[in-house]
Short mmCIF file of C-alpha atoms in Angstrom, two decimals:
data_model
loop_
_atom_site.label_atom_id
_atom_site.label_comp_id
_atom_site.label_asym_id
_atom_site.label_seq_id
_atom_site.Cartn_x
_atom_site.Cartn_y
_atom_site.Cartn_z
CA UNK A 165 38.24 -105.88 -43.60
CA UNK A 166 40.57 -109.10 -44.10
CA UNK A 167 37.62 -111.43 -46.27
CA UNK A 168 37.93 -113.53 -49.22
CA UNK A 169 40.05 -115.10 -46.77
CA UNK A 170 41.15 -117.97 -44.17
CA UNK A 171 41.92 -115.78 -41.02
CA UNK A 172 43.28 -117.43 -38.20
CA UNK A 173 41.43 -115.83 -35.06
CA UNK A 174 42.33 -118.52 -31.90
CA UNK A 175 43.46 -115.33 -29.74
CA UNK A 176 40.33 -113.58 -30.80
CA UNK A 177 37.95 -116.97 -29.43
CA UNK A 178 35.76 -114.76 -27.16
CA UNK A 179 34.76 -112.41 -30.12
CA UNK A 180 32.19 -114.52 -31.66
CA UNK A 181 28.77 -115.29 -30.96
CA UNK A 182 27.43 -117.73 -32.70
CA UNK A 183 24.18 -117.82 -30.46
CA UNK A 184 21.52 -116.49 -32.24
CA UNK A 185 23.49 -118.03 -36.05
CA UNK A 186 22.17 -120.43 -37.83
CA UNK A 187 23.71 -123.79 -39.42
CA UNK A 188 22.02 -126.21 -40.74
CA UNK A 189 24.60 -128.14 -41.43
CA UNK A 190 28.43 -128.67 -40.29
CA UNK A 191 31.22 -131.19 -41.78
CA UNK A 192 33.55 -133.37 -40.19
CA UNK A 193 36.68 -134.82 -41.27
CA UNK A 194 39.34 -136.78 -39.24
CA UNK A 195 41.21 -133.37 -38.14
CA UNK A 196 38.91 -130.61 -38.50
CA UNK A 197 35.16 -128.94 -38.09
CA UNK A 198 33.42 -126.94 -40.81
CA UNK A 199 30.95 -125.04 -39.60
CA UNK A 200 28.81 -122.77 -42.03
CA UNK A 201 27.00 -119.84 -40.55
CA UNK A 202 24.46 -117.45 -41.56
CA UNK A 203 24.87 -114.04 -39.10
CA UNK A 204 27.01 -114.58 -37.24
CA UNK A 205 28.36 -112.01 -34.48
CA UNK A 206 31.36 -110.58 -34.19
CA UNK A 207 30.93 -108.56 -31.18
CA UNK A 208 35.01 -106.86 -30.67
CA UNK A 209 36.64 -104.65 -32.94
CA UNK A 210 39.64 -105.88 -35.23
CA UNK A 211 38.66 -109.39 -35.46
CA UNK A 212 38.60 -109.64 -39.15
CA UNK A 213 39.89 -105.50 -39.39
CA UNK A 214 36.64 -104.08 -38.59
CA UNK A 215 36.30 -100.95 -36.33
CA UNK A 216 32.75 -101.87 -35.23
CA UNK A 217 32.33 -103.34 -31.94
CA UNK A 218 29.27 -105.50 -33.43
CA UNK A 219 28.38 -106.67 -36.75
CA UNK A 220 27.06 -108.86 -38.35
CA UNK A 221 28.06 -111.53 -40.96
CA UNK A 222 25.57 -112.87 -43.39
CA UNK A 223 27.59 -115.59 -44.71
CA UNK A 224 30.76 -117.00 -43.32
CA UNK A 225 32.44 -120.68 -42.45
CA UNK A 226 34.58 -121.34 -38.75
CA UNK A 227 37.06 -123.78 -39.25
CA UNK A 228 37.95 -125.87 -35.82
CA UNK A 229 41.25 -126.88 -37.04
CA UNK A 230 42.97 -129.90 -34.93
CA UNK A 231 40.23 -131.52 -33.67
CA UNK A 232 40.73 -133.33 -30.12
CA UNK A 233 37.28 -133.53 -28.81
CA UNK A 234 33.50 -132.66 -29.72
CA UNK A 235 30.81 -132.93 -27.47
CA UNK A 236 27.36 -132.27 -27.94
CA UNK A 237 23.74 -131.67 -26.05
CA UNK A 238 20.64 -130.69 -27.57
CA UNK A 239 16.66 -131.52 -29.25
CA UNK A 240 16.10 -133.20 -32.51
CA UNK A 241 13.08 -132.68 -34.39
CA UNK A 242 10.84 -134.67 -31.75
CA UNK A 243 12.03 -133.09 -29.01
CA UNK A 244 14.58 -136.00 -27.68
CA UNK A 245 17.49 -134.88 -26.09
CA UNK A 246 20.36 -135.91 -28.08
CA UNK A 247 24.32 -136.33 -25.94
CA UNK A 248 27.01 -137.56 -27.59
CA UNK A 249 30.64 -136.92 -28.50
CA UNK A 250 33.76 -138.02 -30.33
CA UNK A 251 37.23 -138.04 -29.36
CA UNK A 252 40.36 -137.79 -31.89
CA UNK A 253 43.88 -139.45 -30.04
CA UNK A 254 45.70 -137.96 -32.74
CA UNK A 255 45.56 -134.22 -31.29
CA UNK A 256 46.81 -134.12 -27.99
CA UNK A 257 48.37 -131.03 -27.71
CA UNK A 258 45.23 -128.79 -28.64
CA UNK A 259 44.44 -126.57 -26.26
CA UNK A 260 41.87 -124.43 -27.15
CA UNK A 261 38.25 -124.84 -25.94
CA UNK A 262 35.14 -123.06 -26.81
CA UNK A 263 30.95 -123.51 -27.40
CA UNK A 264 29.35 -123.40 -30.89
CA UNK A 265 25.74 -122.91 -31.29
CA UNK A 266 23.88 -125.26 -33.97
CA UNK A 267 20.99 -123.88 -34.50
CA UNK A 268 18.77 -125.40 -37.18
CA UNK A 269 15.54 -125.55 -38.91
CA UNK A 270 13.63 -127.51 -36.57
CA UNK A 271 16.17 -128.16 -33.93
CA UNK A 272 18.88 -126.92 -32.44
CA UNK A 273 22.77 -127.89 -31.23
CA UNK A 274 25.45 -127.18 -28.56
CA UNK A 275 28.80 -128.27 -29.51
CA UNK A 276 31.43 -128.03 -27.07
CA UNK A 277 34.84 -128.54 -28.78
CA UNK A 278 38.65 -128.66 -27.96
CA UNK A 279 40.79 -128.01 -30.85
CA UNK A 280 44.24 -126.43 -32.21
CA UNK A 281 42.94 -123.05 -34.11
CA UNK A 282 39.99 -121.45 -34.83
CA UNK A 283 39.96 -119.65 -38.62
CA UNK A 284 37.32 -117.58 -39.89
CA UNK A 285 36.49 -117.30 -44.03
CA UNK A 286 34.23 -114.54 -44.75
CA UNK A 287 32.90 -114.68 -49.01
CA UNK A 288 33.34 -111.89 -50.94
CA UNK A 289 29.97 -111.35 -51.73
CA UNK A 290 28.90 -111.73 -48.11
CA UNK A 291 27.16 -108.69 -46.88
CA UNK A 292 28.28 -107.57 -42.79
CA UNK A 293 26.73 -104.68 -41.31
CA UNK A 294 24.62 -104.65 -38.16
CA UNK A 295 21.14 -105.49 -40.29
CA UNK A 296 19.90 -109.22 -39.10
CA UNK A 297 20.26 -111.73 -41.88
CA UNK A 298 17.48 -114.27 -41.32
CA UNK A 299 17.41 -116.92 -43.88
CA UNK A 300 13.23 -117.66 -43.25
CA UNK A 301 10.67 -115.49 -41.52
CA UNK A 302 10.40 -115.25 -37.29
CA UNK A 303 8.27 -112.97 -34.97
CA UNK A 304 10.91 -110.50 -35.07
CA UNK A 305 12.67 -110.33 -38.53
CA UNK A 306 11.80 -111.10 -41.87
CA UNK A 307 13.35 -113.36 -44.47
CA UNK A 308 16.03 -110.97 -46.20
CA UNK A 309 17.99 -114.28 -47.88
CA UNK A 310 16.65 -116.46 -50.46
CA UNK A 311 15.94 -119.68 -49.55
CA UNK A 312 17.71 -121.41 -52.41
CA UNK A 313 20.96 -119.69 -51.34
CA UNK A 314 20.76 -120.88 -48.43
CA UNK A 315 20.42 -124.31 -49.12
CA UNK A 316 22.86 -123.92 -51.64
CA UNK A 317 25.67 -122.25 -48.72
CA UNK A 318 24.28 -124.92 -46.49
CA UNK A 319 24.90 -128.31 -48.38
CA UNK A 320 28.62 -126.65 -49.85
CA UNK A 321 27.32 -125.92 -53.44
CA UNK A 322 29.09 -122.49 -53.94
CA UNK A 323 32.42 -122.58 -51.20
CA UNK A 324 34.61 -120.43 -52.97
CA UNK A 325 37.55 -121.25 -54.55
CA UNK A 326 39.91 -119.99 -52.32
CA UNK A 327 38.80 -122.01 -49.71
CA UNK A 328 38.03 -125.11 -51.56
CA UNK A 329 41.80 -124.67 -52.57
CA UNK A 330 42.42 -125.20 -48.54
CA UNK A 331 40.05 -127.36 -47.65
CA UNK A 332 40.02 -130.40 -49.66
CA UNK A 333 35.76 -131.11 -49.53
CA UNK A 334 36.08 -134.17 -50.26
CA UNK A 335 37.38 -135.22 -47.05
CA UNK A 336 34.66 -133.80 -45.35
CA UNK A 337 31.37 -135.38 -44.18
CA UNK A 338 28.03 -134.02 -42.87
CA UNK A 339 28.36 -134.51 -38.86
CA UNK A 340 25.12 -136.29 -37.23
CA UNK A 341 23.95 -135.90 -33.87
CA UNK A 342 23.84 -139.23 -32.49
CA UNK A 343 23.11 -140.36 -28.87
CA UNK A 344 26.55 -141.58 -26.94
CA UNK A 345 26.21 -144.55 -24.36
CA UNK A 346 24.79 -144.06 -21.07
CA UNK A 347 28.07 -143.68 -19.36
CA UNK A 348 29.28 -141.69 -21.96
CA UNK A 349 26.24 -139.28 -21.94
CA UNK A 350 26.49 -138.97 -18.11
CA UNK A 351 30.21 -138.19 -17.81
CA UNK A 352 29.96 -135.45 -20.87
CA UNK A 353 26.52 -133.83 -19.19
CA UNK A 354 28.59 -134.06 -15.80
CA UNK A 355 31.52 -131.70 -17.45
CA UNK A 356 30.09 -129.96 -19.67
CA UNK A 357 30.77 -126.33 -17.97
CA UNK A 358 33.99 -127.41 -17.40
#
């Protein structure tokens, strides 16, 4: 299986699930979308080289390279529904348009983005098998990651260097969920299956 790498995987858009991940935390900078996930689905074969129809990745990043729009709807902690979005002039030509779950600790995110390419970058050390990796305790499946690793993946503390050599963290900042104006809100809830 191609990891340890950046893996460019815009024809393979329909062969992740990031539904039931969870991310805690994702990073903006002018162009692109870092989005760090714990389990997430692949649910095709020969996405990343694998043979399996499903498995699952403990740790991995999507990069939403070529940013032209991000849109968002969901709960924050008190329950308040959150809508808001930005817009980036300087990639008109991307094309590509997909939904990202952001499911956190105490509430939870749908991002609806347009963008140029969607890369995948799977650790070495990440384990991918079709066990659940749950990094705290739910009805159905225990805790199997420690906690302090995943605040650790979460906040960027241990990217690996072949990425970092990519990525240029620095330029990156943690993306908030903030409320758009009215008209704003009602025009992205309007298209938002569109």
């Amino acid at each position: 299986m191609n990891i340890g790498n950046l893996v460019d995987i815009s024809d393979k858009i329909d062969s992740i699930n990031t539904s039931e991940s969870d991310c805690y935390k994702c990073y903006l900078n002018e162009n692109n979308l870092l989005i760090p996930y714990v389990k997430l689905e692949i649910i095709e074969k020969n996405v990343i080289g694998n043979q399996e129809d499903k498995l699952n990745v403990e740790f991995s990043y999507l990069l939403l390279n070529g940013i032209k729009e991000l849109n968002w709807i969901g709960e924050d902690e008190d329950r308040k529904r959150i809508v808001g979005g930005i817009k980036n002039d300087g990639n008109e030509k991307a094309e590509l348009k997909d939904w990202f779950a952001i499911n956190r600790e105490n509430d939870g995110f749908e991002i609806k983005a347009i963008f140029k390419k969607l890369m995948i970058f799977i650790p070495n050390d990440s384990r991918i098998g079709t066990d659940w990796w749950s990094p705290k305790n739910t009805p159905n499946f225990p805790q199997n990651i420690k906690t302090q690793k995943v605040k650790d993946f979460f906040s960027l503390k241990n990217v690996p260097e072949q990425l970092k050599k990519v990525l240029e963290l620095e330029s990156y900042s943690a993306l908030f969920f903030e409320n758009g104006q009215n008209k704003e809100i009602k025009l992205i809830e309007t298209n938002w299956t569109e």
